[in-house]
Tab-separated table of C-alpha atoms in Angstrom:
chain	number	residue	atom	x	y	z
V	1233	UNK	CA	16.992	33.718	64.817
V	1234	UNK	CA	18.870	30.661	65.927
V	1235	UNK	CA	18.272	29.956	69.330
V	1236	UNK	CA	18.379	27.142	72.112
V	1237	UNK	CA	16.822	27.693	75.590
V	1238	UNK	CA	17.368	25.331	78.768
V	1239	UNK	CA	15.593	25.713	82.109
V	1240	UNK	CA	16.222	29.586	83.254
V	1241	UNK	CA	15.188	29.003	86.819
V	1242	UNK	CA	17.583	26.703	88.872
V	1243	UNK	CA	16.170	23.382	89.588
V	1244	UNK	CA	16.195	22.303	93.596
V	1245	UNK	CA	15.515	18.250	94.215
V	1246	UNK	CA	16.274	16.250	96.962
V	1247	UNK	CA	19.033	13.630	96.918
V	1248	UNK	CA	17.897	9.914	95.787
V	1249	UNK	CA	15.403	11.986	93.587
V	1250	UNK	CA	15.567	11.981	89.234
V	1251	UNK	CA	16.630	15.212	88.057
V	1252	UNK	CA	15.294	16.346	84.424
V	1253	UNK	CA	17.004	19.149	82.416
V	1254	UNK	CA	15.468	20.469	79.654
V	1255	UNK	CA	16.862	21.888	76.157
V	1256	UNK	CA	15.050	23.598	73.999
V	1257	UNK	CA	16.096	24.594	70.067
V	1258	UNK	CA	14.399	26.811	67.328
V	1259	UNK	CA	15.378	26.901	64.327
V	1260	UNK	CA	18.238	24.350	64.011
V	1261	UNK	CA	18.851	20.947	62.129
V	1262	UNK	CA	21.188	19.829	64.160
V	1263	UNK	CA	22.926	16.015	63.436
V	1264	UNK	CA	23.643	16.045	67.206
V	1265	UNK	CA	23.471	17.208	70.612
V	1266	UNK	CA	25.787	17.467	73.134
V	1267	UNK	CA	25.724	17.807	76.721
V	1268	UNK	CA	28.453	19.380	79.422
V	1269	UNK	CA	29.180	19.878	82.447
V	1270	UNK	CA	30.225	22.925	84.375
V	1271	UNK	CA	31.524	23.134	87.961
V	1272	UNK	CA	31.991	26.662	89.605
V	1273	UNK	CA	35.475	28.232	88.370
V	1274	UNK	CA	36.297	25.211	86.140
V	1275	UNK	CA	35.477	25.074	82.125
V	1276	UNK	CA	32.436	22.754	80.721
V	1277	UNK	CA	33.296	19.095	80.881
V	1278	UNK	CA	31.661	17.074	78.022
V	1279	UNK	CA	29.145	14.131	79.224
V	1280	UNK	CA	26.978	12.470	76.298
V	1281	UNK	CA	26.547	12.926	72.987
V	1282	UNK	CA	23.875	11.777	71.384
V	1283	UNK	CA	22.847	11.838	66.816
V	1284	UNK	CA	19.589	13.025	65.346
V	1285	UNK	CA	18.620	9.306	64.552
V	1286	UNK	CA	19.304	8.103	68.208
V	1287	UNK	CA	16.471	8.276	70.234
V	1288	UNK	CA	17.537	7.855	73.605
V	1289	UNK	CA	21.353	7.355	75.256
V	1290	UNK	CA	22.602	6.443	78.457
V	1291	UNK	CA	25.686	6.768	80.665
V	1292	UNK	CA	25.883	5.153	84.177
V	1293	UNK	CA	23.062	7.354	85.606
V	1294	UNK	CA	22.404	10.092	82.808
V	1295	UNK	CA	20.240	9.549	80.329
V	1296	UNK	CA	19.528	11.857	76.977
V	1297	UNK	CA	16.506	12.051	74.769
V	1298	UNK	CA	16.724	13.903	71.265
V	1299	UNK	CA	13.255	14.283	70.034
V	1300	UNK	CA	14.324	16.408	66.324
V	1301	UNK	CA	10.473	16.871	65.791
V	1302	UNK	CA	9.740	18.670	69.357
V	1303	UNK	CA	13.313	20.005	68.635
V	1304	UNK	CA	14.101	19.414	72.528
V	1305	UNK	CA	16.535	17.118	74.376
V	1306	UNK	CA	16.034	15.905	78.262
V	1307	UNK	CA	18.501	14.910	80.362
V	1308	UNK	CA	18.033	13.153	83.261
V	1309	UNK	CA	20.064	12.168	86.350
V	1310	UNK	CA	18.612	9.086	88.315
V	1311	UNK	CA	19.308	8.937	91.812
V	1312	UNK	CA	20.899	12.226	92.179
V	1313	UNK	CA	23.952	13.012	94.675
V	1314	UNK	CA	24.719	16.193	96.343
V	1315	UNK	CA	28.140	15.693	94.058
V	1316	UNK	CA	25.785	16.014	90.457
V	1317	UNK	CA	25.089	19.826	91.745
V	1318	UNK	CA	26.752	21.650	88.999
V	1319	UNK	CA	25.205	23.911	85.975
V	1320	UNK	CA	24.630	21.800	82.705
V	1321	UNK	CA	25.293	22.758	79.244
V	1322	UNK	CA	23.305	21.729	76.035
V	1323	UNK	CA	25.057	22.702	72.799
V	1324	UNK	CA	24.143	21.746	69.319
V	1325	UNK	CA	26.426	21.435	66.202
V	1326	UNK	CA	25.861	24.598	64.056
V	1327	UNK	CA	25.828	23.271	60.578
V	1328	UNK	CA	25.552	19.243	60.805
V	1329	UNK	CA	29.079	19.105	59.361
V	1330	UNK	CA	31.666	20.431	62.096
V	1331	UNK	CA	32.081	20.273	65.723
V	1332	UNK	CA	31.533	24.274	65.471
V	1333	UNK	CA	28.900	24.204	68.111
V	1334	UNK	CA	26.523	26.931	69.475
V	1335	UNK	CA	25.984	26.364	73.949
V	1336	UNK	CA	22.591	26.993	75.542
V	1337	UNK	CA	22.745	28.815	78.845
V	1338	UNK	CA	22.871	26.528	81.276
V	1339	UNK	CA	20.412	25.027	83.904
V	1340	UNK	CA	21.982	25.111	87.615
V	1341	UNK	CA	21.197	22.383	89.935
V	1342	UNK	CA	21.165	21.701	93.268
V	1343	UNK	CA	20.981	18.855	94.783
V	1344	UNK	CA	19.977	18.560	98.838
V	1345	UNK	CA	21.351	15.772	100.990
N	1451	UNK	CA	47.442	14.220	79.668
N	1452	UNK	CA	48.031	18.250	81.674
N	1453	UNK	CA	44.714	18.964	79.754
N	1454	UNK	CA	44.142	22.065	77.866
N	1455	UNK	CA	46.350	24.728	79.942
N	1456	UNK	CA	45.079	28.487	80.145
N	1457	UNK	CA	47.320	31.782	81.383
N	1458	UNK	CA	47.112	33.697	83.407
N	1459	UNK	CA	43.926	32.401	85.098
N	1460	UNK	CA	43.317	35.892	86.746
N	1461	UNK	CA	43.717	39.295	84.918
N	1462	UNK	CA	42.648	42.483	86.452
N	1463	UNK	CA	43.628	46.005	83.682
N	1464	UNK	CA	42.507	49.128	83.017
N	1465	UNK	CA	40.930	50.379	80.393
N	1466	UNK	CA	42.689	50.908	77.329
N	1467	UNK	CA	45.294	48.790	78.054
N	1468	UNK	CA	46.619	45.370	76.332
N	1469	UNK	CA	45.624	42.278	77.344
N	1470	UNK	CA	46.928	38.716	75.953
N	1471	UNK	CA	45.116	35.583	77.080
N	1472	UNK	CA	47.271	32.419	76.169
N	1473	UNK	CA	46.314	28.728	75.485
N	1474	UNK	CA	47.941	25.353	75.246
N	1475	UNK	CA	46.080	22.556	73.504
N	1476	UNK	CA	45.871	18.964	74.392
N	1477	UNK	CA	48.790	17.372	72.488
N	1478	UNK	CA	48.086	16.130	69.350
N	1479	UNK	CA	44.675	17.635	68.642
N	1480	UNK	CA	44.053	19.322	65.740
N	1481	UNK	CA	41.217	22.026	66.546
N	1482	UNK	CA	41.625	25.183	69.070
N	1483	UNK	CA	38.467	26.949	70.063
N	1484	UNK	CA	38.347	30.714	71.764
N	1485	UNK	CA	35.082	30.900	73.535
N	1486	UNK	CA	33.809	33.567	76.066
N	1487	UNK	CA	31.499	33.376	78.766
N	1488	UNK	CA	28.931	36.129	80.943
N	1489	UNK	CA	25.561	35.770	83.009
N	1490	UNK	CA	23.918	38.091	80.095
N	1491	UNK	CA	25.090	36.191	76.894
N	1492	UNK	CA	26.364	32.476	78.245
N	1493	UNK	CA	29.039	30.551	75.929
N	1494	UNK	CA	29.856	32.498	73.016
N	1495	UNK	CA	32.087	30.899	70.588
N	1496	UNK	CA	34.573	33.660	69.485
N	1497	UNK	CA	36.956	31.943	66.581
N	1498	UNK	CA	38.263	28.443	65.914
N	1499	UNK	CA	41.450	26.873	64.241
N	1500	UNK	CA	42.151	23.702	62.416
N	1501	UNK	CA	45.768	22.732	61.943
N	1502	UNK	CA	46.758	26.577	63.256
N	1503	UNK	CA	44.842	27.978	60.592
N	1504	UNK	CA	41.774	30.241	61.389
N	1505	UNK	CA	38.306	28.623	59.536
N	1506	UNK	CA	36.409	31.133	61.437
N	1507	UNK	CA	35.974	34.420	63.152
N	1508	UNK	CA	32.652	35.457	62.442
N	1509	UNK	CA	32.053	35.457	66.772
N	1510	UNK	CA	34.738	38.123	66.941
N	1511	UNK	CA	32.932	40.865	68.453
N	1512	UNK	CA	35.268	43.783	67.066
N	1513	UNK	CA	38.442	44.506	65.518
N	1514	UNK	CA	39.709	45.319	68.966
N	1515	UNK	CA	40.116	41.248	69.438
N	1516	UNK	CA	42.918	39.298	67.306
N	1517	UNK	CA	43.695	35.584	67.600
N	1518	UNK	CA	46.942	33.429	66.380
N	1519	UNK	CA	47.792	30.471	66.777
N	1520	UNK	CA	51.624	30.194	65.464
N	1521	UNK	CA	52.280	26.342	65.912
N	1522	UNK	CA	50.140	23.437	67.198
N	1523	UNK	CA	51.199	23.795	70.893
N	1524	UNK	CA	50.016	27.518	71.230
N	1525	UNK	CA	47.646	30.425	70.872
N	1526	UNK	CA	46.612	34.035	71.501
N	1527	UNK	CA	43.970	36.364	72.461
N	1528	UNK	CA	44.543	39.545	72.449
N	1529	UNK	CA	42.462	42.543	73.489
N	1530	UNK	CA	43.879	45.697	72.042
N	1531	UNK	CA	42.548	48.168	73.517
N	1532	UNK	CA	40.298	46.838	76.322
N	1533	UNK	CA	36.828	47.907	77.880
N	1534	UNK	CA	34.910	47.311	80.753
N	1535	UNK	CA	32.263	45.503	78.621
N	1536	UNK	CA	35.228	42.824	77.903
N	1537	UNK	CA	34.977	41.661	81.438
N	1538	UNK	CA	34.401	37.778	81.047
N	1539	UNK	CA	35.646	34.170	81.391
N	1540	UNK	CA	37.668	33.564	78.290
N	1541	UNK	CA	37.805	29.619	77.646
N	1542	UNK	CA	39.998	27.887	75.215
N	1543	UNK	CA	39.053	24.217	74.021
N	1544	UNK	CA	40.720	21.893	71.644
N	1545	UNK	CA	39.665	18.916	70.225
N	1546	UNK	CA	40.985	16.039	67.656
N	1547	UNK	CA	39.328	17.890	64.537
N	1548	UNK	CA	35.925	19.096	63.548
N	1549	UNK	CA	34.519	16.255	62.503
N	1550	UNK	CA	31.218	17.004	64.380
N	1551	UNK	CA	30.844	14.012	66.589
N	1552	UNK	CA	34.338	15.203	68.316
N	1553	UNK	CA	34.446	16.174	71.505
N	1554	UNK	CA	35.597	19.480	73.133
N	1555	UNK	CA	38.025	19.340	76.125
N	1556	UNK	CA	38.183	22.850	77.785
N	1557	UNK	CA	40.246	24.636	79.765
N	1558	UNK	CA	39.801	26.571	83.250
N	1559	UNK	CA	39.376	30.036	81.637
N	1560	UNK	CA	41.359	33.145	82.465
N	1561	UNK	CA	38.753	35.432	84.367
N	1562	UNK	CA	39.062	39.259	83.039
N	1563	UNK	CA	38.406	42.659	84.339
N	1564	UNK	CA	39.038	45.185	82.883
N	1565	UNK	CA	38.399	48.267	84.793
């Protein structure tokens, strides 16, 4: 069965420190991935994208890798803040030829001034 | 931009009754998205529109949900009748189309319980 898996456990780091999030996918070809964010109370709020032929993709401080043959993405925040604690969404594009996408479940982190 | 707007943003019902969840899209975008959201199952995509039509509905869990979405500005989710086990955060998204490199913009969810 289709199915993507992110860090289960919640992931603790001190501020200053590089935070890594990991998504997982099995059986999907997906043409991209997407990452969101999601704030207690409040609805995901999309960060990066980033296509199957991209490599690597940054934003400020994130930064996304797509490796399509270990079928896993890692997202990384450099010099976390207290402010980046929030849970994190992966989702992937079902079919490679809508935006009908299918959400992992979410890593929560914390980040400790 | 007001964003995508959800009401109510709290519902609280018994079991059996009615409940309609209601959703305003970003102007001018093309694509509405139901989702709903628990600890045991995450984001579950539930139906999605393009130019008020439905394309699909296959995440509809049972006949007991029903979705419209009359004009461009507006949609519904409706629960008819409701359980416990429908106890969730609804979300509703919209986005310029499906092409699949477009983006999602969600709303703040309407939190249900149905007791």
């Amino acid at each position: 069965s289709q199915k993507i898996e992110q860090n289960s456990e919640a992931l603790n780091i001190q501020e200053g420190k590089t935070a890594t999030l990991t998504c997982n996918y099995t059986n999907y070809s997906p043409a991209y991935l997407q990452w969101y964010r999601q704030d207690p109370g409040r609805g995901p709020v999309f960060l990066l994208l980033i296509r199957e032929n991209e490599k690597e993709k940054r934003k400020e401080r994130l930064k996304v890798t797509f490796d399509t043959t270990l079928k896993q993405s890692l997202f990384h925040i450099t010099a976390s803040q207290p402010a980046d604690s929030a849970t994190y969404l992966c989702a992937l594009d079902r079919s490679g030829a809508t935006n009908k996408l299918i959400f992992g479940t979410g890593t929560l982190l914390a980040v400790q001034p | 931009d007001a964003g995508v707007i959800q009401s109510p943003r709290h519902e609280v019902t018994e079991m059996g009754q009615e409940v309609t969840l209601r959703c305003k899209p970003i102007s001018g975008h093309n694509s509405l998205f139901w989702y709903r959201q628990t600890m045991m199952r995450g984001l579950e995509l539930l139906i999605y529109f393009n130019n008020n039509v439905p394309i699909d509905d296959s995440g509809m869990p049972e006949d007991r949900f029903s979705a419209k979405m009359p004009n461009a500005s507006f949609s519904t989710l409706k629960i008819q009748p409701s359980e416990p086990r429908d106890s969730a955060v609804y979300f509703c998204a919209s986005s310029g189309g499906l092409a699949v490199q477009e983006t999602q913009y969600f709303g703040p969810g309407t939190r249900l319980l149905v007791l």
